[in-house]
Short mmCIF file of C-alpha atoms and ligand atoms in Angstrom, two decimals:
data_model
loop_
_atom_site.label_atom_id
_atom_site.label_comp_id
_atom_site.label_asym_id
_atom_site.label_seq_id
_atom_site.Cartn_x
_atom_site.Cartn_y
_atom_site.Cartn_z
CA UNK A 208 0.16 -0.05 0.14
CA UNK A 209 3.17 2.25 -0.27
CA UNK A 210 1.67 3.98 -3.34
CA UNK A 211 -1.37 5.74 -1.49
CA UNK A 212 -1.26 9.35 -1.16
CA UNK A 213 -3.67 10.77 0.99
CA UNK A 214 -4.30 13.98 2.95
CA UNK A 215 -4.19 13.23 6.92
CA UNK A 216 -7.13 12.36 8.65
CA UNK A 217 -7.29 15.66 10.63
CA UNK A 218 -7.73 17.40 7.23
CA UNK A 219 -10.68 15.11 6.12
CA UNK A 220 -12.29 15.88 9.53
CA UNK A 221 -12.99 19.55 9.36
CA UNK A 222 -16.39 19.18 10.04
CA UNK A 223 -16.77 17.56 13.53
CA UNK A 224 -19.56 20.26 14.49
CA UNK A 225 -21.98 19.16 11.97
CA UNK A 226 -24.89 17.26 12.25
CA UNK A 227 -24.11 13.48 11.62
CA UNK A 228 -24.84 12.14 8.35
CA UNK A 229 -25.39 8.63 10.10
CA UNK A 230 -26.15 7.96 13.51
CA UNK A 231 -26.31 4.30 14.92
CA UNK A 232 -27.54 3.89 18.19
CA UNK A 233 -27.57 0.72 20.08
CA UNK A 234 -28.43 -1.66 17.28
CA UNK A 235 -29.18 -5.21 17.40
CA UNK A 236 -29.48 -7.10 14.30
CA UNK A 237 -30.63 -10.89 14.92
CA UNK A 238 -31.50 -13.57 12.38
CA UNK A 239 -33.37 -16.75 13.81
CA UNK A 240 -31.94 -20.44 13.65
CA UNK A 241 -35.24 -22.36 12.38
CA UNK A 242 -35.01 -26.29 13.16
CA UNK A 243 -37.55 -29.31 12.85
CA UNK A 244 -40.44 -30.12 10.60
CA UNK A 245 -42.31 -26.94 12.16
CA UNK A 246 -39.20 -24.88 11.21
CA UNK A 247 -39.45 -23.58 14.92
CA UNK A 248 -37.15 -20.70 16.07
CA UNK A 249 -34.38 -22.50 18.47
CA UNK A 250 -32.06 -19.61 18.56
CA UNK A 251 -30.85 -16.41 17.00
CA UNK A 252 -27.36 -15.33 14.97
CA UNK A 253 -26.60 -12.51 17.16
CA UNK A 254 -24.96 -10.74 14.16
CA UNK A 255 -24.69 -7.33 15.43
CA UNK A 256 -25.24 -6.85 19.42
CA UNK A 257 -25.70 -3.47 20.34
CA UNK A 258 -23.64 -1.13 18.01
CA UNK A 259 -23.38 2.55 18.09
CA UNK A 260 -21.58 4.76 15.74
CA UNK A 261 -21.65 8.26 14.40
CA UNK A 262 -20.27 9.54 10.90
CA UNK A 263 -20.27 13.51 10.24
CA UNK A 264 -20.13 14.69 6.48
CA UNK A 265 -17.11 14.29 4.96
CA UNK A 266 -15.81 11.88 7.20
CA UNK A 267 -14.71 8.05 6.64
CA UNK A 268 -15.58 5.69 9.40
CA UNK A 269 -13.53 2.45 9.25
CA UNK A 270 -15.16 -0.98 10.54
CA UNK A 271 -12.73 -3.62 10.95
CA UNK A 272 -12.70 -7.19 12.40
CA UNK A 273 -12.30 -11.02 10.99
CA UNK A 274 -14.86 -12.17 8.74
CA UNK A 275 -17.83 -13.07 10.84
CA UNK A 276 -17.86 -10.03 13.24
CA UNK A 277 -20.71 -8.51 11.84
CA UNK A 278 -19.46 -5.50 9.94
CA UNK A 279 -21.26 -6.16 7.01
CA UNK A 280 -24.19 -6.62 8.33
CA UNK A 281 -23.94 -3.38 10.06
CA UNK A 282 -23.60 -1.68 6.89
CA UNK A 283 -26.75 -3.40 5.45
CA UNK A 284 -28.88 -2.63 8.37
CA UNK A 285 -27.55 0.97 8.15
CA UNK A 286 -29.21 1.39 4.84
CA UNK A 287 -32.03 -0.46 5.55
CA UNK A 288 -31.19 -3.24 3.41
CA UNK A 289 -31.36 -5.88 6.20
CA UNK A 290 -33.98 -5.16 9.01
CA UNK A 291 -32.94 -4.46 12.41
CA UNK A 292 -34.05 -6.34 15.57
CA UNK A 293 -33.66 -2.99 17.88
CA UNK A 294 -31.90 0.38 18.28
CA UNK A 295 -32.03 3.65 15.94
CA UNK A 296 -30.54 4.40 12.71
CA UNK A 297 -30.92 7.94 11.68
CA UNK A 298 -29.61 9.11 8.02
CA UNK A 299 -29.40 13.11 7.93
CA UNK A 300 -31.58 13.35 10.92
CA UNK A 301 -34.14 11.31 9.30
CA UNK A 302 -35.21 8.16 11.46
CA UNK A 303 -34.60 5.35 8.51
CA UNK A 304 -36.87 2.70 10.21
CA UNK A 305 -39.86 5.24 10.59
CA UNK A 306 -40.58 6.14 7.28
CA UNK A 307 -42.96 5.05 4.34
CA UNK A 308 -41.46 2.71 1.77
CA UNK A 309 -42.09 5.85 -0.77
CA UNK A 310 -39.98 8.13 1.68
CA UNK A 311 -37.23 5.12 1.82
CA UNK A 312 -37.16 4.91 -2.12
CA UNK A 313 -36.63 8.76 -2.24
CA UNK A 314 -33.74 8.45 0.11
CA UNK A 315 -32.25 5.57 -1.59
CA UNK A 316 -29.84 7.29 -4.23
CA UNK A 317 -28.27 9.19 -1.24
CA UNK A 318 -27.01 5.94 0.38
CA UNK A 319 -25.05 3.63 -1.90
CA UNK A 320 -23.36 0.29 -1.26
CA UNK A 321 -19.92 -0.77 -2.86
CA UNK A 322 -19.59 -4.48 -2.94
CA UNK A 323 -16.37 -6.27 -2.68
CA UNK A 324 -16.88 -8.11 -5.85
CA UNK A 325 -18.92 -5.98 -8.22
CA UNK A 326 -18.81 -8.74 -10.95
CA UNK A 327 -21.17 -10.84 -9.23
CA UNK A 328 -23.64 -7.91 -9.48
CA UNK A 329 -23.22 -7.03 -13.33
CA UNK A 330 -25.24 -9.00 -15.70
CA UNK A 331 -22.64 -10.12 -18.28
CA UNK A 332 -24.68 -9.89 -21.21
CA UNK A 333 -25.29 -6.08 -20.24
CA UNK A 334 -23.01 -3.30 -21.43
CA UNK A 335 -21.28 -1.25 -18.93
CA UNK A 336 -22.92 1.98 -19.87
CA UNK A 337 -26.69 0.45 -19.52
CA UNK A 338 -25.61 -1.20 -16.06
CA UNK A 339 -24.56 2.08 -14.75
CA UNK A 340 -27.35 4.17 -16.35
CA UNK A 341 -30.37 1.69 -15.34
CA UNK A 342 -30.14 3.41 -11.84
CA UNK A 343 -30.63 6.75 -13.41
CA UNK A 344 -33.84 5.69 -15.12
CA UNK A 345 -35.19 3.49 -12.41
CA UNK A 346 -35.06 6.65 -10.05
CA UNK A 347 -36.42 8.98 -12.73
CA UNK A 348 -33.21 11.30 -12.04
CA UNK A 349 -32.26 11.78 -15.80
CA UNK A 350 -34.18 11.82 -18.99
CA UNK A 351 -33.46 9.11 -21.25
CA UNK A 352 -31.24 11.27 -23.72
CA UNK A 353 -28.87 12.56 -21.18
CA UNK A 354 -28.00 9.15 -19.87
CA UNK A 355 -25.26 8.54 -21.95
CA UNK A 356 -23.51 11.81 -21.14
CA UNK A 357 -23.64 11.20 -17.47
CA UNK A 358 -22.55 7.66 -17.67
CA UNK A 359 -19.52 9.23 -19.71
CA UNK A 360 -19.06 12.08 -17.21
CA UNK A 361 -19.06 9.42 -14.44
CA UNK A 362 -16.82 6.66 -15.98
CA UNK A 363 -14.20 9.76 -16.32
CA UNK A 364 -14.52 10.52 -12.69
CA UNK A 365 -13.82 6.87 -11.52
CA UNK A 366 -11.01 6.73 -14.26
CA UNK A 367 -12.37 4.80 -17.13
CA UNK A 368 -12.61 5.67 -20.70
CA UNK A 369 -15.61 6.89 -22.60
CA UNK A 370 -15.35 3.86 -24.88
CA UNK A 371 -15.44 1.42 -22.20
CA UNK A 372 -19.52 2.38 -22.19
CA UNK A 373 -19.78 -0.29 -24.77
CA UNK A 374 -18.00 -3.22 -23.36
CA UNK A 375 -18.90 -5.86 -21.13
CA UNK A 376 -18.05 -7.04 -17.90
CA UNK A 377 -15.64 -9.83 -18.77
CA UNK A 378 -13.67 -7.42 -21.07
CA UNK A 379 -12.64 -5.58 -17.61
CA UNK A 380 -9.59 -6.20 -15.03
CA UNK A 381 -10.52 -6.46 -11.47
CA UNK A 382 -9.29 -3.04 -10.61
CA UNK A 383 -11.28 -1.61 -13.35
CA UNK A 384 -14.61 -3.55 -12.46
CA UNK A 385 -14.35 -2.00 -8.97
CA UNK A 386 -14.27 1.35 -10.64
CA UNK A 387 -17.30 0.33 -12.41
CA UNK A 388 -18.88 -0.65 -9.20
CA UNK A 389 -17.83 3.00 -7.69
CA UNK A 390 -19.27 4.51 -11.08
CA UNK A 391 -22.55 2.56 -10.40
CA UNK A 392 -22.75 3.91 -6.88
CA UNK A 393 -21.80 7.72 -7.94
CA UNK A 394 -23.91 8.22 -10.95
CA UNK A 395 -27.01 8.66 -8.37
CA UNK A 396 -24.76 11.25 -6.65
CA UNK A 397 -24.97 9.97 -3.01
CA UNK A 398 -23.86 11.36 0.33
CA UNK A 399 -23.05 8.31 1.79
CA UNK A 400 -21.30 5.23 0.59
CA UNK A 401 -21.05 1.95 2.34
CA UNK A 402 -17.95 0.17 0.83
CA UNK A 403 -17.69 -3.43 1.97
CA UNK A 404 -14.53 -4.69 1.77
CA UNK A 405 -14.16 -3.11 -1.70
CA UNK A 406 -10.34 -3.76 -2.33
CA UNK A 407 -9.71 -7.08 -0.40
CA UNK A 408 -10.23 -9.17 -3.87
CA UNK A 409 -7.33 -6.62 -5.38
CA UNK A 410 -3.59 -7.02 -5.75
CA UNK A 411 -1.76 -4.62 -3.50
CA UNK A 412 -0.72 -2.17 -6.04
CA UNK A 413 -4.29 -2.19 -7.53
CA UNK A 414 -5.74 -1.61 -3.74
CA UNK A 415 -3.67 1.75 -3.51
CA UNK A 416 -5.01 2.70 -6.74
CA UNK A 417 -8.42 2.12 -5.65
CA UNK A 418 -8.09 3.80 -2.01
CA UNK A 419 -6.61 6.60 -3.66
CA UNK A 420 -9.88 7.29 -6.17
CA UNK A 421 -11.85 6.71 -2.85
CA UNK A 422 -9.92 9.65 -1.54
CA UNK A 423 -10.07 11.75 -4.60
CA UNK A 424 -13.86 11.47 -5.03
CA UNK A 425 -14.48 12.25 -1.03
CA UNK A 426 -12.41 15.57 -1.88
CA UNK A 427 -13.73 16.47 -4.96
CA UNK A 428 -17.48 15.39 -4.14
CA UNK A 429 -17.42 15.67 -0.41
CA UNK A 430 -18.77 11.90 0.03
CA UNK A 431 -18.83 10.23 3.48
CA UNK A 432 -17.56 6.63 3.77
CA UNK A 433 -18.58 3.78 5.82
CA UNK A 434 -15.60 1.70 4.94
CA UNK A 435 -15.55 -2.03 5.87
CA UNK A 436 -12.58 -4.26 6.01
CA UNK A 437 -10.93 -6.95 7.74
CA UNK A 438 -7.65 -5.22 7.22
CA UNK A 439 -6.57 -2.44 9.29
CA UNK A 440 -3.79 -1.44 6.52
CA UNK A 441 -6.45 -0.63 4.22
CA UNK A 442 -8.33 1.75 6.62
CA UNK A 443 -5.39 3.39 8.16
CA UNK A 444 -5.02 5.50 5.02
CA UNK A 445 -8.66 6.60 4.39
CA UNK A 446 -10.13 7.03 7.58
CA UNK A 447 -10.90 9.53 10.45
CA UNK A 448 -12.26 7.23 13.20
CA UNK A 449 -12.03 3.29 13.48
CA UNK A 450 -13.75 0.87 14.94
CA UNK A 451 -12.90 -2.61 15.98
CA UNK A 452 -15.83 -5.30 15.98
CA UNK A 453 -15.51 -8.74 17.36
CA UNK A 454 -18.61 -11.14 17.07
CA UNK A 455 -21.17 -8.47 16.94
CA UNK A 456 -19.78 -5.99 19.36
CA UNK A 457 -17.69 -2.94 19.08
CA UNK A 458 -14.69 -3.80 21.47
CA UNK A 459 -12.57 -0.58 20.27
CA UNK A 460 -13.28 2.73 18.85
CA UNK A 461 -11.19 5.77 18.58
CA UNK A 462 -9.60 8.51 16.24
CA UNK A 463 -7.23 6.54 13.64
CA UNK A 464 -4.01 8.11 14.76
CA UNK A 465 -5.11 7.19 18.36
CA UNK A 466 -6.03 3.83 17.69
CA UNK A 467 -2.69 3.19 16.05
CA UNK A 468 -0.75 4.94 18.45
CA UNK A 469 -2.34 3.48 21.68
CA UNK A 470 -4.30 0.53 20.89
CA UNK A 471 -5.60 -0.85 24.01
CA UNK A 472 -8.05 -3.98 23.43
CA UNK A 473 -6.02 -7.34 22.62
CA UNK A 474 -8.10 -8.01 19.99
CA UNK A 475 -6.96 -4.59 18.21
CA UNK A 476 -3.44 -5.06 19.32
CA UNK A 477 -3.45 -8.62 17.62
CA UNK A 478 -5.09 -6.96 14.24
CA UNK A 479 -2.23 -4.35 14.16
CA UNK A 480 0.38 -6.74 14.60
CA UNK A 481 -0.44 -8.10 11.33
CA UNK A 482 0.13 -4.66 9.35
CA UNK A 483 3.32 -4.25 7.90
CA UNK A 484 5.45 -1.49 8.69
CA UNK A 485 6.77 0.26 5.61
CA UNK A 486 10.58 0.66 7.45
CA UNK A 487 12.16 -2.98 7.32
CA UNK A 488 14.43 -2.51 10.45
CA UNK A 489 11.13 -1.61 12.71
CA UNK A 490 9.76 -5.03 13.21
CA UNK A 491 6.21 -5.50 14.72
CA UNK A 492 5.98 -8.63 17.10
CA UNK A 493 3.10 -10.98 15.28
CA UNK A 494 0.54 -11.52 17.99
CA UNK A 495 -1.29 -14.95 16.44
CA UNK A 496 -4.77 -15.67 18.02
CA UNK A 497 -5.63 -19.12 18.58
CA UNK A 498 -8.36 -20.66 17.22
CA UNK A 499 -11.33 -19.25 14.91
CA UNK A 500 -14.10 -16.89 15.84
CA UNK A 501 -16.56 -18.49 17.98
CA UNK A 502 -20.13 -19.15 16.63
CA UNK A 503 -22.71 -16.08 16.74
CA UNK A 504 -25.59 -18.23 17.54
CA UNK A 505 -23.78 -19.30 21.08
CA UNK A 506 -21.28 -16.55 21.81
CA UNK A 507 -18.74 -16.97 25.06
CA UNK A 508 -19.99 -15.80 28.04
CA UNK A 509 -18.80 -12.71 29.56
CA UNK A 510 -16.38 -11.06 27.75
CA UNK A 511 -16.87 -12.68 23.94
CA UNK A 512 -12.90 -12.60 22.94
CA UNK A 513 -12.27 -14.60 26.16
CA UNK A 514 -11.57 -17.89 24.33
CA UNK A 515 -8.80 -16.43 22.12
CA UNK A 516 -7.32 -13.93 24.55
CA UNK A 517 -3.89 -14.23 25.83
CA UNK A 518 -4.80 -12.00 29.02
CA UNK A 519 -8.15 -13.82 29.87
CA UNK A 520 -8.89 -14.32 33.52
CA UNK A 521 -11.67 -15.64 35.58
CA UNK A 522 -13.51 -12.27 35.56
CA UNK A 523 -13.27 -12.36 32.04
CA UNK A 524 -15.35 -15.50 31.58
CA UNK A 525 -18.08 -14.23 34.21
CA UNK A 526 -18.49 -10.38 33.49
CA UNK A 527 -19.24 -8.84 30.41
CA UNK A 528 -16.74 -5.86 29.89
CA UNK A 529 -18.49 -2.38 29.64
CA UNK A 530 -17.70 -0.32 26.53
CA UNK A 531 -16.54 2.68 28.09
CA UNK A 532 -14.63 5.98 27.32
CA UNK A 533 -10.72 5.73 28.55
CA UNK A 534 -9.64 8.72 26.75
CA UNK A 535 -11.32 11.67 24.62
CA UNK A 536 -13.14 9.75 21.82
CA UNK A 537 -11.38 6.61 22.89
CA UNK A 538 -13.53 3.99 24.18
CA UNK A 539 -12.76 0.10 24.95
CA UNK A 540 -14.38 -2.73 26.46
CA UNK A 541 -12.08 -4.73 28.29
CA UNK A 542 -11.30 -5.64 32.11
CA UNK A 543 -7.41 -4.86 31.87
CA UNK A 544 -8.00 -1.33 30.79
FE1 SF4 B 86 -9.23 -10.32 27.16
FE2 SF4 B 86 -10.57 -10.17 29.66
FE3 SF4 B 86 -9.86 -8.00 28.26
FE4 SF4 B 86 -11.27 -9.74 27.18
S1 SF4 B 86 -11.81 -8.35 28.99
S2 SF4 B 86 -9.77 -8.70 26.29
S3 SF4 B 86 -10.83 -11.38 27.81
S4 SF4 B 86 -8.43 -9.04 29.22
#
């Protein structure tokens, strides 16, 4: 990721006094587990279990954690693509779960989701220009005769050429396909983009180009991002604030620089130990966690991380650590802190 050229996070976050664009409060998203002939509910997958976060206009919030930690479900629930079980979500001051389907449809263009693999959401028989332009038609945001020009503009903003408009998805490389995914979201002129692992499938050099594109678009269009990744080195370059999730819960949240300089939770420290340092003589000691992330159907008692934590003690098995502020804007859930 050494080719990334980005402004300091403090420069991105010049809007701390503004009303939040996205405010998630005590969000829970549970999925029923059914069993038997009568398909009875025998338990719940607690994918998201009491998460709160705030993103102001122009900011980027990085949500990190291993696969299965519930990050993607937070993203989908935040824009009402998945139903919540409890809690509140406000988008630009509007209670997203308390509006009519018509109002929600009117808001949809302002909240867009970018996937890890845009290829899977593209019809192989539909030309890129039509795939990007159809959202404009669906939402009635442009007359048909303007669509081609609008698509060419957005392709150019995303680093693609105007002749790409008539090509099919299989004619593009992985990085170009992600640019197409970004163009599809961008054509609706959104305020908020939820980017779910948008660079994890790409080579490192291409990752840097796409991260730079995200940054450039944020500067030129004032976009706000919820950036989801399993890799702290990806969010390091783009985010104002970082939240670390484990098994549906937030275990640490802090401004980017604070989190990288003073990580407090053992899980954050383990994730950070995997981030390469660009100076070869400085080596981080790698912390390898034992075992896999437990099942969210039956999470461990007390601190959910106790089955893998090198510092676990009896209290960790019995008592849930509170998520509390230990320094300005720095919150953590651990009995040791
Ligand atoms: Fe480890 Fe205990 Fe802290 Fe959980 S509460 S992270 S098990 S020390």
